[in-house]
Amino acid sequence: MARPRKFDPQEALEKVTDVFWRKGFEGASMQEIEAATGLNKQSLYRLFPDKRAMYLAALQKYEEQEGEPLRAMLSGPGGASERFKRVFDNLVASAARGDRRGCFLCNAATDQAQLDPATQGFVSAAVKRFERMFREALRVSAPYNRDREATKAKAAALLSAYFGLRVLTRANAPLNTIEAAARQACETI
Amino acid sequence: MARPRKFDPQEALEKVTDVFWRKGFEGASMQEIEAATGLNKQSLYRLFPDKRAMYLAALQKYEEQEGEPLRAMLSGPGGASERFKRVFDNLVASAARGDRRGCFLCNAATDQAQLDPATQGFVSAAVKRFERMFREALRVSAPYNRDREATKAKAAALLSAYFGLRVLTRANAPLNTIEAAARQACETI
DNA sequence: GGAATTGCGGACCGAATGGTCAATAATTTG
DNA sequence: CAAATTATTGACCATTCGGTCCGCAATTCC
C-alpha cells in the first residue's frame, strides 16, 4: 500500500498556475515552482511528467478557475448588454486594484501558442469555448436572438475587445484608457 | 584606427528582432541569435551590453519598422473610417497569409512588461504613441474633429480591438472570427 | 515481522544559459 | 615599421536548467 501524499495536488496546482501565469512558460523555472509550492521537484515530477504537462494542467486549472465567474456573469440576470457590462466592469475593477496579471490564456496565446503544438491546441480550443460563451450571452437579446450572423460578428468583436483589454492591462495602460475601451465595447451591443 | 566591422549592425538587429518577436525574451537563446545572425556572441556583445539591451533595441527596431506602414495607412487619403479599414484589412490579410507572429509590441506587453521595468517603460510609452496616432487619424472625421472625449474613447476602443486581434491571430483563431472582429471594429467609427 | 507500493528529500546529472577571456586580425596614423 | 584601437574567433566560465537517481519513509495487507 502506497505512502499517502503529504500535500494536496489541487492546492499545489493552484500555486503552479500562479507562477506560470505571472512568469510564462520559459520564465518560470522549476526552482521557482518548488519554492512557490514548498515541494521538492521530485514530488512535482510524480504529479506531472514534465514541465510542459505542468503548464498545460495550469492552463486548464486557470480556465476552470476564471471561466466559472465569467460564465456566471454571462448567464446571470439582465440582457446581453448588462451581462457584458458585468464582465468588462470586473476586468476594469481588477486593473484598478493593481492586478496586472492579465489573462493567463491570453498570455499563453501570445507567448507559447506558436511555439508548442499542445499549447496551441489548448489555446485554440479555449478561445472557441470563450467565443461560444459570448454568443450564448448575446442571444438573450435582440437582434442576436434571431440574427446568427450579427451574433457571430458581435461575439468576435467582444472577444477581441476582451483580449485587447487584457493586453492593455498587462502593458500598464492608464486606467482611463482601459475604462474607456471597456465602456465602448459594451455600448456597441 | 579600429578594425572595421564585417557585418552591418542594422542588418544584424533586424535578424535579432525577428528571433525575439517569434520566441520572446526568455525563449530566444543567445545561441539561436548567433545562428540567426551568423555572428559570434562576442560580436553581438560588442554591439549590445547584454541580452536585455538587445531585446529593447529589437523592440525599438520593430516599432520603427512596423510603425511606419501603420502611420502611412493612418495618414493617407480618406476619412477616419477608410484609414482604419486599411489598418484592419492589412492585419487580416497578414493572418490570411499565415503570418501568425502577431505584434511584437503586444507580445512584449503580455510577456515581459510585468517582469522587467525597462521593457515596461518602453511598452507603456509605445502604447501611448499608438494611441496618439489613432487619435490623430480619428480627428479627420466628425464627430472626432470636435469632440475630444469621443475621440479618446474611440481611440481606446480601436487600440483594444487592434491588440485583441493580434492575440486572436497568435491564438490561431479562425480567419472568419478575425475578419468579423476587424469589420466590426471599423463599423463603429 | 516482511512485502509491496508509492512518497519524500537531497544529491546528482548533462546540457544549456548568458556572459567573459585572450590571442589574433584589420585598419589608420605617424 | 610600431602603436593604437576595435573586431573576430573560439574557447572558456560559473550558474542554472529540466530532469533523474537512490536511500529512506509511510502506509496497508498478510
CSV table of C-alpha atoms (C1' of nucleotides) in Angstrom, one decimal:
chain,number,residue,atom,x,y,z
A,1,MET,CA,0.0,0.0,0.0
A,2,ALA,CA,1.4,3.3,-1.1
A,3,ARG,CA,2.5,6.0,1.2
A,4,PRO,CA,-0.1,8.8,1.1
A,5,ARG,CA,0.8,12.3,-0.1
A,6,LYS,CA,1.6,15.0,2.4
A,7,PHE,CA,0.2,17.7,0.2
A,8,ASP,CA,-3.0,18.4,-1.7
A,9,PRO,CA,-2.3,18.1,-5.5
A,10,GLN,CA,-5.0,20.6,-6.3
A,11,GLU,CA,-3.5,23.2,-3.9
A,12,ALA,CA,-0.1,22.6,-5.4
A,13,LEU,CA,-1.6,23.1,-8.9
A,14,GLU,CA,-3.1,26.4,-7.9
A,15,LYS,CA,0.3,27.6,-6.8
A,16,VAL,CA,1.9,26.3,-10.0
A,17,THR,CA,-0.8,28.1,-12.0
A,18,ASP,CA,0.0,31.4,-10.4
A,19,VAL,CA,3.7,31.1,-11.2
A,20,PHE,CA,3.2,30.2,-14.8
A,21,TRP,CA,0.5,33.0,-15.1
A,22,ARG,CA,3.0,35.6,-13.9
A,23,LYS,CA,6.2,34.4,-15.4
A,24,GLY,CA,5.1,32.4,-18.5
A,25,PHE,CA,6.4,29.0,-19.5
A,26,GLU,CA,10.1,29.9,-20.2
A,27,GLY,CA,10.3,32.4,-17.4
A,28,ALA,CA,9.1,30.1,-14.7
A,29,SER,CA,11.9,27.9,-13.5
A,30,MET,CA,11.3,24.6,-11.7
A,31,GLN,CA,13.2,26.0,-8.8
A,32,GLU,CA,10.7,28.9,-8.5
A,33,ILE,CA,7.8,26.4,-8.7
A,34,GLU,CA,9.5,24.4,-6.0
A,35,ALA,CA,9.7,27.5,-3.8
A,36,ALA,CA,6.1,28.5,-4.6
A,37,THR,CA,4.7,25.1,-3.8
A,38,GLY,CA,7.0,24.3,-0.9
A,39,LEU,CA,7.5,21.0,-2.7
A,40,ASN,CA,10.6,19.2,-3.8
A,41,LYS,CA,11.0,18.8,-7.6
A,42,GLN,CA,10.7,15.0,-7.3
A,43,SER,CA,7.3,15.4,-5.7
A,44,LEU,CA,6.2,17.6,-8.6
A,45,TYR,CA,7.5,15.1,-11.1
A,46,ARG,CA,5.4,12.5,-9.5
A,47,LEU,CA,2.4,14.6,-10.3
A,48,PHE,CA,3.3,15.7,-13.8
A,49,PRO,CA,5.6,14.0,-16.3
A,50,ASP,CA,7.4,17.2,-17.3
A,51,LYS,CA,7.3,21.0,-17.2
A,52,ARG,CA,5.1,21.2,-20.3
A,53,ALA,CA,2.5,18.9,-18.8
A,54,MET,CA,2.5,21.0,-15.7
A,55,TYR,CA,2.0,24.1,-17.8
A,56,LEU,CA,-0.9,22.6,-19.6
A,57,ALA,CA,-2.5,21.5,-16.4
A,58,ALA,CA,-2.1,25.0,-15.1
A,59,LEU,CA,-3.8,26.5,-18.1
A,60,GLN,CA,-6.7,24.1,-17.6
A,61,LYS,CA,-6.9,25.0,-13.9
A,62,TYR,CA,-6.9,28.6,-14.9
A,63,GLU,CA,-9.7,28.2,-17.3
A,64,GLU,CA,-11.8,26.4,-14.7
A,65,GLN,CA,-11.0,29.0,-12.0
A,66,GLU,CA,-11.6,32.1,-14.2
A,67,GLY,CA,-14.1,30.6,-16.5
A,68,GLU,CA,-16.6,29.9,-13.7
A,69,PRO,CA,-17.0,33.6,-12.6
A,70,LEU,CA,-17.0,34.6,-16.3
A,71,ARG,CA,-19.8,32.1,-17.1
A,72,ALA,CA,-21.7,33.3,-14.0
A,73,MET,CA,-21.5,36.9,-15.1
A,74,LEU,CA,-22.6,36.0,-18.6
A,75,SER,CA,-25.5,33.8,-17.6
A,76,GLY,CA,-26.9,35.9,-14.7
A,77,PRO,CA,-29.9,38.3,-14.9
A,78,GLY,CA,-30.4,41.1,-17.5
A,79,GLY,CA,-30.0,41.5,-21.2
A,80,ALA,CA,-26.9,40.9,-23.2
A,81,SER,CA,-25.7,44.5,-22.6
A,82,GLU,CA,-25.9,44.1,-18.8
A,83,ARG,CA,-24.2,40.8,-18.8
A,84,PHE,CA,-21.2,42.0,-20.8
A,85,LYS,CA,-21.1,45.2,-18.7
A,86,ARG,CA,-20.6,43.0,-15.6
A,87,VAL,CA,-17.7,41.2,-17.4
A,88,PHE,CA,-16.0,44.4,-18.5
A,89,ASP,CA,-16.6,46.2,-15.2
A,90,ASN,CA,-15.0,43.3,-13.4
A,91,LEU,CA,-12.0,43.5,-15.7
A,92,VAL,CA,-11.6,47.2,-15.1
A,93,ALA,CA,-12.0,46.8,-11.4
A,94,SER,CA,-9.3,44.2,-11.3
A,95,ALA,CA,-6.9,46.6,-13.2
A,96,ALA,CA,-7.9,49.4,-10.8
A,97,ARG,CA,-6.9,47.1,-7.9
A,98,GLY,CA,-3.4,46.9,-9.4
A,99,ASP,CA,-3.9,43.3,-10.6
A,100,ARG,CA,-1.9,43.4,-13.8
A,101,ARG,CA,-1.5,39.7,-14.4
A,102,GLY,CA,-3.9,40.0,-17.3
A,103,CYS,CA,-5.4,36.7,-18.6
A,104,PHE,CA,-3.2,33.6,-18.5
A,105,LEU,CA,-5.0,32.2,-21.6
A,106,CYS,CA,-4.2,35.5,-23.4
A,107,ASN,CA,-0.6,35.4,-22.2
A,108,ALA,CA,-0.3,31.8,-23.4
A,109,ALA,CA,-1.7,32.7,-26.8
A,110,THR,CA,0.9,35.3,-27.4
A,111,ASP,CA,3.7,33.6,-25.6
A,112,GLN,CA,3.5,29.9,-26.4
A,113,ALA,CA,0.8,29.1,-28.9
A,114,GLN,CA,3.1,29.5,-31.9
A,115,LEU,CA,5.9,27.6,-30.3
A,116,ASP,CA,4.3,24.5,-28.9
A,117,PRO,CA,1.6,22.4,-30.6
A,118,ALA,CA,0.0,21.2,-27.4
A,119,THR,CA,-0.3,24.7,-26.1
A,120,GLN,CA,-1.7,25.9,-29.4
A,121,GLY,CA,-4.3,23.1,-29.3
A,122,PHE,CA,-5.4,24.1,-25.8
A,123,VAL,CA,-5.4,27.8,-26.5
A,124,SER,CA,-7.4,27.4,-29.8
A,125,ALA,CA,-10.0,25.3,-28.1
A,126,ALA,CA,-10.3,27.6,-25.2
A,127,VAL,CA,-10.7,30.6,-27.4
A,128,LYS,CA,-13.6,28.8,-29.2
A,129,ARG,CA,-15.2,28.0,-25.8
A,130,PHE,CA,-15.0,31.7,-24.8
A,131,GLU,CA,-16.5,32.6,-28.2
A,132,ARG,CA,-19.3,30.2,-27.7
A,133,MET,CA,-20.0,31.6,-24.2
A,134,PHE,CA,-20.1,35.1,-25.7
A,135,ARG,CA,-22.5,34.0,-28.4
A,136,GLU,CA,-24.8,32.4,-25.9
A,137,ALA,CA,-24.9,35.5,-23.7
A,138,LEU,CA,-25.7,37.7,-26.7
A,139,ARG,CA,-28.6,35.5,-27.7
A,140,VAL,CA,-30.7,36.7,-24.8
A,141,SER,CA,-31.3,40.0,-26.5
A,142,ALA,CA,-32.4,41.3,-29.9
A,143,PRO,CA,-31.1,41.3,-32.6
A,144,TYR,CA,-28.9,38.5,-31.6
A,145,ASN,CA,-31.7,36.1,-30.7
A,146,ARG,CA,-32.7,35.9,-34.3
A,147,ASP,CA,-29.7,37.0,-36.4
A,148,ARG,CA,-27.0,34.4,-36.4
A,149,GLU,CA,-24.5,36.5,-38.5
A,150,ALA,CA,-24.9,39.5,-36.2
A,151,THR,CA,-24.4,37.3,-33.2
A,152,LYS,CA,-21.2,35.8,-34.6
A,153,ALA,CA,-19.8,39.1,-35.6
A,154,LYS,CA,-20.6,40.8,-32.3
A,155,ALA,CA,-19.2,37.8,-30.3
A,156,ALA,CA,-16.0,38.0,-32.3
A,157,ALA,CA,-15.7,41.8,-31.7
A,158,LEU,CA,-16.4,41.4,-28.0
A,159,LEU,CA,-13.8,38.6,-27.7
A,160,SER,CA,-11.3,40.8,-29.5
A,161,ALA,CA,-12.1,43.7,-27.1
A,162,TYR,CA,-11.8,41.4,-24.1
A,163,PHE,CA,-8.3,40.2,-25.2
A,164,GLY,CA,-7.2,43.7,-26.2
A,165,LEU,CA,-8.2,45.0,-22.8
A,166,ARG,CA,-6.1,42.2,-21.2
A,167,VAL,CA,-3.1,43.3,-23.2
A,168,LEU,CA,-3.6,46.9,-22.3
A,169,THR,CA,-3.8,45.8,-18.6
A,170,ARG,CA,-0.6,44.0,-18.9
A,171,ALA,CA,1.0,46.9,-20.7
A,172,ASN,CA,0.2,49.2,-17.8
A,173,ALA,CA,-2.0,51.3,-20.0
A,174,PRO,CA,-3.6,54.2,-18.0
A,175,LEU,CA,-6.8,53.2,-16.2
A,176,ASN,CA,-8.9,55.7,-18.1
A,177,THR,CA,-7.8,54.2,-21.4
A,178,ILE,CA,-8.9,50.7,-20.1
A,179,GLU,CA,-12.2,52.1,-18.8
A,180,ALA,CA,-13.0,54.0,-22.0
A,181,ALA,CA,-12.3,50.9,-24.2
A,182,ALA,CA,-14.4,48.7,-21.9
A,183,ARG,CA,-17.3,51.2,-21.9
A,184,GLN,CA,-17.1,51.5,-25.7
A,185,ALA,CA,-17.2,47.7,-26.1
A,186,CYS,CA,-20.4,47.5,-24.1
A,187,GLU,CA,-22.1,50.4,-25.8
A,188,THR,CA,-21.9,48.7,-29.2
A,189,ILE,CA,-24.1,45.8,-28.1
B,1,MET,CA,42.3,53.2,-36.0
B,2,ALA,CA,39.8,50.4,-35.3
B,3,ARG,CA,39.3,47.4,-37.3
B,4,PRO,CA,36.0,47.9,-39.3
B,5,ARG,CA,33.1,45.6,-38.8
B,6,LYS,CA,32.5,42.8,-41.3
B,7,PHE,CA,28.7,43.0,-40.8
B,8,ASP,CA,26.1,45.7,-40.9
B,9,PRO,CA,24.7,46.3,-37.4
B,10,GLN,CA,21.3,47.3,-38.7
B,11,GLU,CA,21.0,44.1,-40.6
B,12,ALA,CA,22.0,42.1,-37.6
B,13,LEU,CA,19.5,43.9,-35.5
B,14,GLU,CA,16.7,43.1,-38.0
B,15,LYS,CA,17.6,39.4,-37.6
B,16,VAL,CA,17.7,39.7,-33.8
B,17,THR,CA,14.3,41.4,-33.9
B,18,ASP,CA,12.8,38.5,-35.8
B,19,VAL,CA,14.1,36.0,-33.3
B,20,PHE,CA,12.8,37.9,-30.3
B,21,TRP,CA,9.5,38.5,-32.0
B,22,ARG,CA,9.0,34.9,-32.6
B,23,LYS,CA,10.4,33.4,-29.4
B,24,GLY,CA,10.1,36.1,-26.8
B,25,PHE,CA,12.8,37.2,-24.4
B,26,GLU,CA,13.3,34.0,-22.4
B,27,GLY,CA,12.6,31.7,-25.3
B,28,ALA,CA,15.3,33.2,-27.6
B,29,SER,CA,18.7,32.0,-26.6
B,30,MET,CA,21.9,33.7,-27.4
B,31,GLN,CA,22.9,30.6,-29.4
B,32,GLU,CA,19.8,30.9,-31.5
B,33,ILE,CA,20.5,34.6,-32.1
B,34,GLU,CA,24.1,33.7,-33.1
B,35,ALA,CA,22.7,31.2,-35.6
B,36,ALA,CA,20.2,33.7,-37.0
B,37,THR,CA,22.7,36.5,-37.4
B,38,GLY,CA,25.7,34.3,-38.4
B,39,LEU,CA,27.6,36.2,-35.8
B,40,ASN,CA,29.7,35.1,-32.9
B,41,LYS,CA,28.4,36.0,-29.5
B,42,GLN,CA,31.3,38.2,-28.7
B,43,SER,CA,30.5,40.3,-31.8
B,44,LEU,CA,27.0,40.7,-30.6
B,45,TYR,CA,28.2,41.8,-27.2
B,46,ARG,CA,30.3,44.4,-28.8
B,47,LEU,CA,27.0,45.9,-30.1
B,48,PHE,CA,24.8,45.5,-27.1
B,49,PRO,CA,25.9,45.3,-23.5
B,50,ASP,CA,23.6,42.4,-22.6
B,51,LYS,CA,20.6,40.4,-23.8
B,52,ARG,CA,18.1,42.8,-22.3
B,53,ALA,CA,19.7,45.7,-24.2
B,54,MET,CA,19.4,43.7,-27.3
B,55,TYR,CA,15.8,42.9,-26.7
B,56,LEU,CA,15.0,46.6,-26.1
B,57,ALA,CA,16.8,47.6,-29.3
B,58,ALA,CA,14.8,44.9,-31.1
B,59,LEU,CA,11.6,46.3,-29.8
B,60,GLN,CA,12.6,49.8,-30.9
B,61,LYS,CA,13.5,48.4,-34.3
B,62,TYR,CA,10.2,46.7,-34.6
B,63,GLU,CA,8.3,49.9,-33.8
B,64,GLU,CA,10.2,51.8,-36.4
B,65,GLN,CA,9.7,49.0,-39.0
B,66,GLU,CA,6.0,48.4,-38.3
B,67,GLY,CA,5.1,51.8,-37.1
B,68,GLU,CA,6.0,53.4,-40.4
B,69,PRO,CA,3.5,51.4,-42.6
B,70,LEU,CA,0.9,51.9,-39.8
B,71,ARG,CA,1.4,55.6,-39.8
B,72,ALA,CA,1.2,55.7,-43.5
B,73,MET,CA,-2.1,53.8,-43.5
B,74,LEU,CA,-3.5,56.2,-40.9
B,75,SER,CA,-2.4,59.4,-42.5
B,76,GLY,CA,-3.2,58.6,-46.2
B,77,PRO,CA,-6.3,59.7,-48.0
B,78,GLY,CA,-9.9,59.2,-46.9
B,79,GLY,CA,-11.8,59.7,-43.7
B,80,ALA,CA,-11.2,58.1,-40.4
B,81,SER,CA,-13.2,55.0,-41.3
B,82,GLU,CA,-11.3,54.4,-44.5
B,83,ARG,CA,-8.0,54.8,-42.7
B,84,PHE,CA,-8.7,52.3,-40.0
B,85,LYS,CA,-10.2,50.0,-42.6
B,86,ARG,CA,-6.8,49.9,-44.3
B,87,VAL,CA,-5.1,49.1,-41.0
B,88,PHE,CA,-7.5,46.3,-40.1
B,89,ASP,CA,-7.6,44.9,-43.6
B,90,ASN,CA,-3.9,44.7,-43.6
B,91,LEU,CA,-3.9,42.9,-40.3
B,92,VAL,CA,-6.5,40.4,-41.6
B,93,ALA,CA,-4.5,39.9,-44.9
B,94,SER,CA,-1.4,39.1,-42.9
B,95,ALA,CA,-3.2,36.5,-40.9
B,96,ALA,CA,-4.7,35.1,-44.1
B,97,ARG,CA,-1.2,34.7,-45.4
B,98,GLY,CA,-0.4,32.5,-42.5
B,99,ASP,CA,1.7,35.2,-40.7
B,100,ARG,CA,0.9,34.4,-37.1
B,101,ARG,CA,3.7,36.3,-35.4
B,102,GLY,CA,1.2,38.8,-34.2
B,103,CYS,CA,2.6,42.1,-32.9
B,104,PHE,CA,6.0,42.1,-31.1
B,105,LEU,CA,4.9,45.0,-29.0
B,106,CYS,CA,1.8,43.2,-28.0
B,107,ASN,CA,3.7,40.0,-27.3
B,108,ALA,CA,6.2,42.0,-25.2
B,109,ALA,CA,3.3,43.6,-23.2
B,110,THR,CA,1.9,40.2,-22.1
B,111,ASP,CA,5.3,38.5,-21.9
B,112,GLN,CA,7.7,40.9,-20.3
B,113,ALA,CA,6.1,44.2,-19.3
B,114,GLN,CA,5.3,43.0,-15.8
B,115,LEU,CA,8.7,41.3,-15.3
B,116,ASP,CA,11.1,43.9,-16.4
B,117,PRO,CA,11.0,47.7,-15.7
B,118,ALA,CA,12.8,48.7,-18.8
B,119,THR,CA,10.5,46.7,-21.0
B,120,GLN,CA,7.5,48.1,-19.2
B,121,GLY,CA,8.7,51.6,-19.7
B,122,PHE,CA,9.2,51.0,-23.4
B,123,VAL,CA,5.9,49.2,-23.9
B,124,SER,CA,3.9,51.8,-21.9
B,125,ALA,CA,5.4,54.6,-24.0
B,126,ALA,CA,4.8,52.8,-27.2
B,127,VAL,CA,1.2,52.1,-26.4
B,128,LYS,CA,0.8,55.8,-25.8
B,129,ARG,CA,2.4,56.6,-29.1
B,130,PHE,CA,0.0,54.2,-30.8
B,131,GLU,CA,-3.0,55.7,-29.0
B,132,ARG,CA,-1.9,59.2,-30.1
B,133,MET,CA,-1.6,58.0,-33.7
B,134,PHE,CA,-5.1,56.6,-33.5
B,135,ARG,CA,-6.5,59.8,-32.1
B,136,GLU,CA,-4.9,61.9,-34.8
B,137,ALA,CA,-6.4,59.6,-37.5
B,138,LEU,CA,-9.9,59.9,-36.0
B,139,ARG,CA,-9.7,63.6,-35.9
B,140,VAL,CA,-10.0,63.9,-39.7
B,141,SER,CA,-13.7,63.0,-39.4
B,142,ALA,CA,-16.8,64.1,-37.4
B,143,PRO,CA,-17.6,63.8,-34.6
B,144,TYR,CA,-13.9,63.3,-33.6
B,145,ASN,CA,-12.8,66.5,-35.1
B,146,ARG,CA,-14.6,68.4,-32.4
B,147,ASP,CA,-15.4,66.1,-29.6
B,148,ARG,CA,-12.3,65.3,-27.5
B,149,GLU,CA,-14.0,62.8,-25.2
B,150,ALA,CA,-15.5,60.8,-28.1
B,151,THR,CA,-12.1,60.8,-29.8
B,152,LYS,CA,-10.3,59.5,-26.7
B,153,ALA,CA,-12.9,56.8,-26.1
B,154,LYS,CA,-12.9,55.6,-29.7
B,155,ALA,CA,-9.1,55.6,-29.9
B,156,ALA,CA,-9.0,53.5,-26.8
B,157,ALA,CA,-11.6,51.1,-28.2
B,158,LEU,CA,-9.8,50.7,-31.5
B,159,LEU,CA,-6.5,50.2,-29.8
B,160,SER,CA,-8.1,47.5,-27.7
B,161,ALA,CA,-9.6,45.9,-30.8
B,162,TYR,CA,-6.2,46.1,-32.6
B,163,PHE,CA,-4.4,44.3,-29.8
B,164,GLY,CA,-7.2,41.8,-29.3
B,165,LEU,CA,-7.0,40.9,-33.0
B,166,ARG,CA,-3.3,40.4,-32.6
B,167,VAL,CA,-3.9,38.0,-29.7
B,168,LEU,CA,-6.5,36.1,-31.8
B,169,THR,CA,-4.0,35.9,-34.6
B,170,ARG,CA,-1.4,34.4,-32.4
B,171,ALA,CA,-4.0,32.1,-30.9
B,172,ASN,CA,-4.8,30.7,-34.4
B,173,ALA,CA,-8.3,31.8,-34.1
B,174,PRO,CA,-10.2,31.0,-37.4
B,175,LEU,CA,-9.9,33.6,-40.1
B,176,ASN,CA,-13.6,34.4,-40.1
B,177,THR,CA,-13.5,35.3,-36.5
B,178,ILE,CA,-10.6,37.7,-37.1
B,179,GLU,CA,-12.3,39.1,-40.2
B,180,ALA,CA,-15.6,39.6,-38.3
B,181,ALA,CA,-14.0,41.3,-35.4
B,182,ALA,CA,-11.9,43.6,-37.7
B,183,ARG,CA,-15.0,44.5,-39.7
B,184,GLN,CA,-17.0,45.3,-36.5
B,185,ALA,CA,-14.2,47.5,-35.2
B,186,CYS,CA,-14.3,49.6,-38.4
B,187,GLU,CA,-18.1,49.8,-38.5
B,188,THR,CA,-18.2,51.5,-35.1
B,189,ILE,CA,-16.3,54.6,-36.3
C,1,DG,C1',7.6,-9.0,11.1
C,2,DG,C1',8.2,-8.8,5.8
C,3,DA,C1',6.4,-7.5,1.2
C,4,DA,C1',4.6,-4.3,-1.9
C,5,DT,C1',3.8,0.2,-3.3
C,6,DT,C1',4.2,4.9,-3.8
C,7,DG,C1',6.0,9.4,-1.4
C,8,DC,C1',9.9,12.5,0.2
C,9,DG,C1',14.3,14.6,0.2
C,10,DG,C1',18.6,15.7,-1.3
C,11,DA,C1',22.1,14.7,-4.2
C,12,DC,C1',23.3,14.3,-8.7
C,13,DC,C1',23.3,14.7,-13.9
C,14,DG,C1',24.4,16.5,-18.7
C,15,DA,C1',23.2,20.2,-21.2
C,16,DA,C1',22.2,24.9,-21.8
C,17,DT,C1',22.5,29.5,-20.3
C,18,DG,C1',24.3,34.5,-20.6
C,19,DG,C1',28.4,36.2,-20.5
C,20,DT,C1',34.0,36.7,-20.4
C,21,DC,C1',38.7,36.0,-21.9
C,22,DA,C1',42.7,36.1,-24.7
C,23,DA,C1',45.0,35.5,-28.9
C,24,DT,C1',44.9,37.0,-33.4
C,25,DA,C1',43.3,40.2,-37.1
C,26,DA,C1',42.3,44.6,-39.6
C,27,DT,C1',42.5,49.2,-40.1
C,28,DT,C1',44.7,54.2,-39.8
C,29,DT,C1',48.3,57.2,-38.4
C,30,DG,C1',53.0,58.8,-37.8
D,1,DC,C1',57.6,49.5,-39.2
D,2,DA,C1',55.2,50.2,-34.4
D,3,DA,C1',51.3,51.9,-31.8
D,4,DA,C1',46.6,52.4,-31.0
D,5,DT,C1',42.2,50.9,-31.5
D,6,DT,C1',38.4,48.0,-32.2
D,7,DA,C1',36.8,43.4,-34.5
D,8,DT,C1',36.7,38.3,-34.8
D,9,DT,C1',37.1,33.8,-33.2
D,10,DG,C1',36.8,30.0,-30.4
D,11,DA,C1',37.5,28.5,-26.0
D,12,DC,C1',36.1,29.1,-21.5
D,13,DC,C1',33.4,30.2,-17.2
D,14,DA,C1',30.0,29.7,-13.3
D,15,DT,C1',25.5,29.2,-12.8
D,16,DT,C1',21.1,27.5,-13.9
D,17,DC,C1',18.2,24.5,-16.3
D,18,DG,C1',14.9,20.4,-16.5
D,19,DG,C1',15.1,16.1,-15.1
D,20,DT,C1',16.8,11.5,-12.7
D,21,DC,C1',18.6,8.6,-9.0
D,22,DC,C1',18.5,6.3,-4.7
D,23,DG,C1',18.1,5.7,0.1
D,24,DC,C1',14.8,6.3,3.4
D,25,DA,C1',9.8,6.9,4.8
D,26,DA,C1',4.9,5.8,5.3
D,27,DT,C1',1.1,3.1,4.6
D,28,DT,C1',-1.8,-1.4,4.1
D,29,DC,C1',-2.0,-6.3,3.8
D,30,DC,C1',-0.8,-11.0,5.1
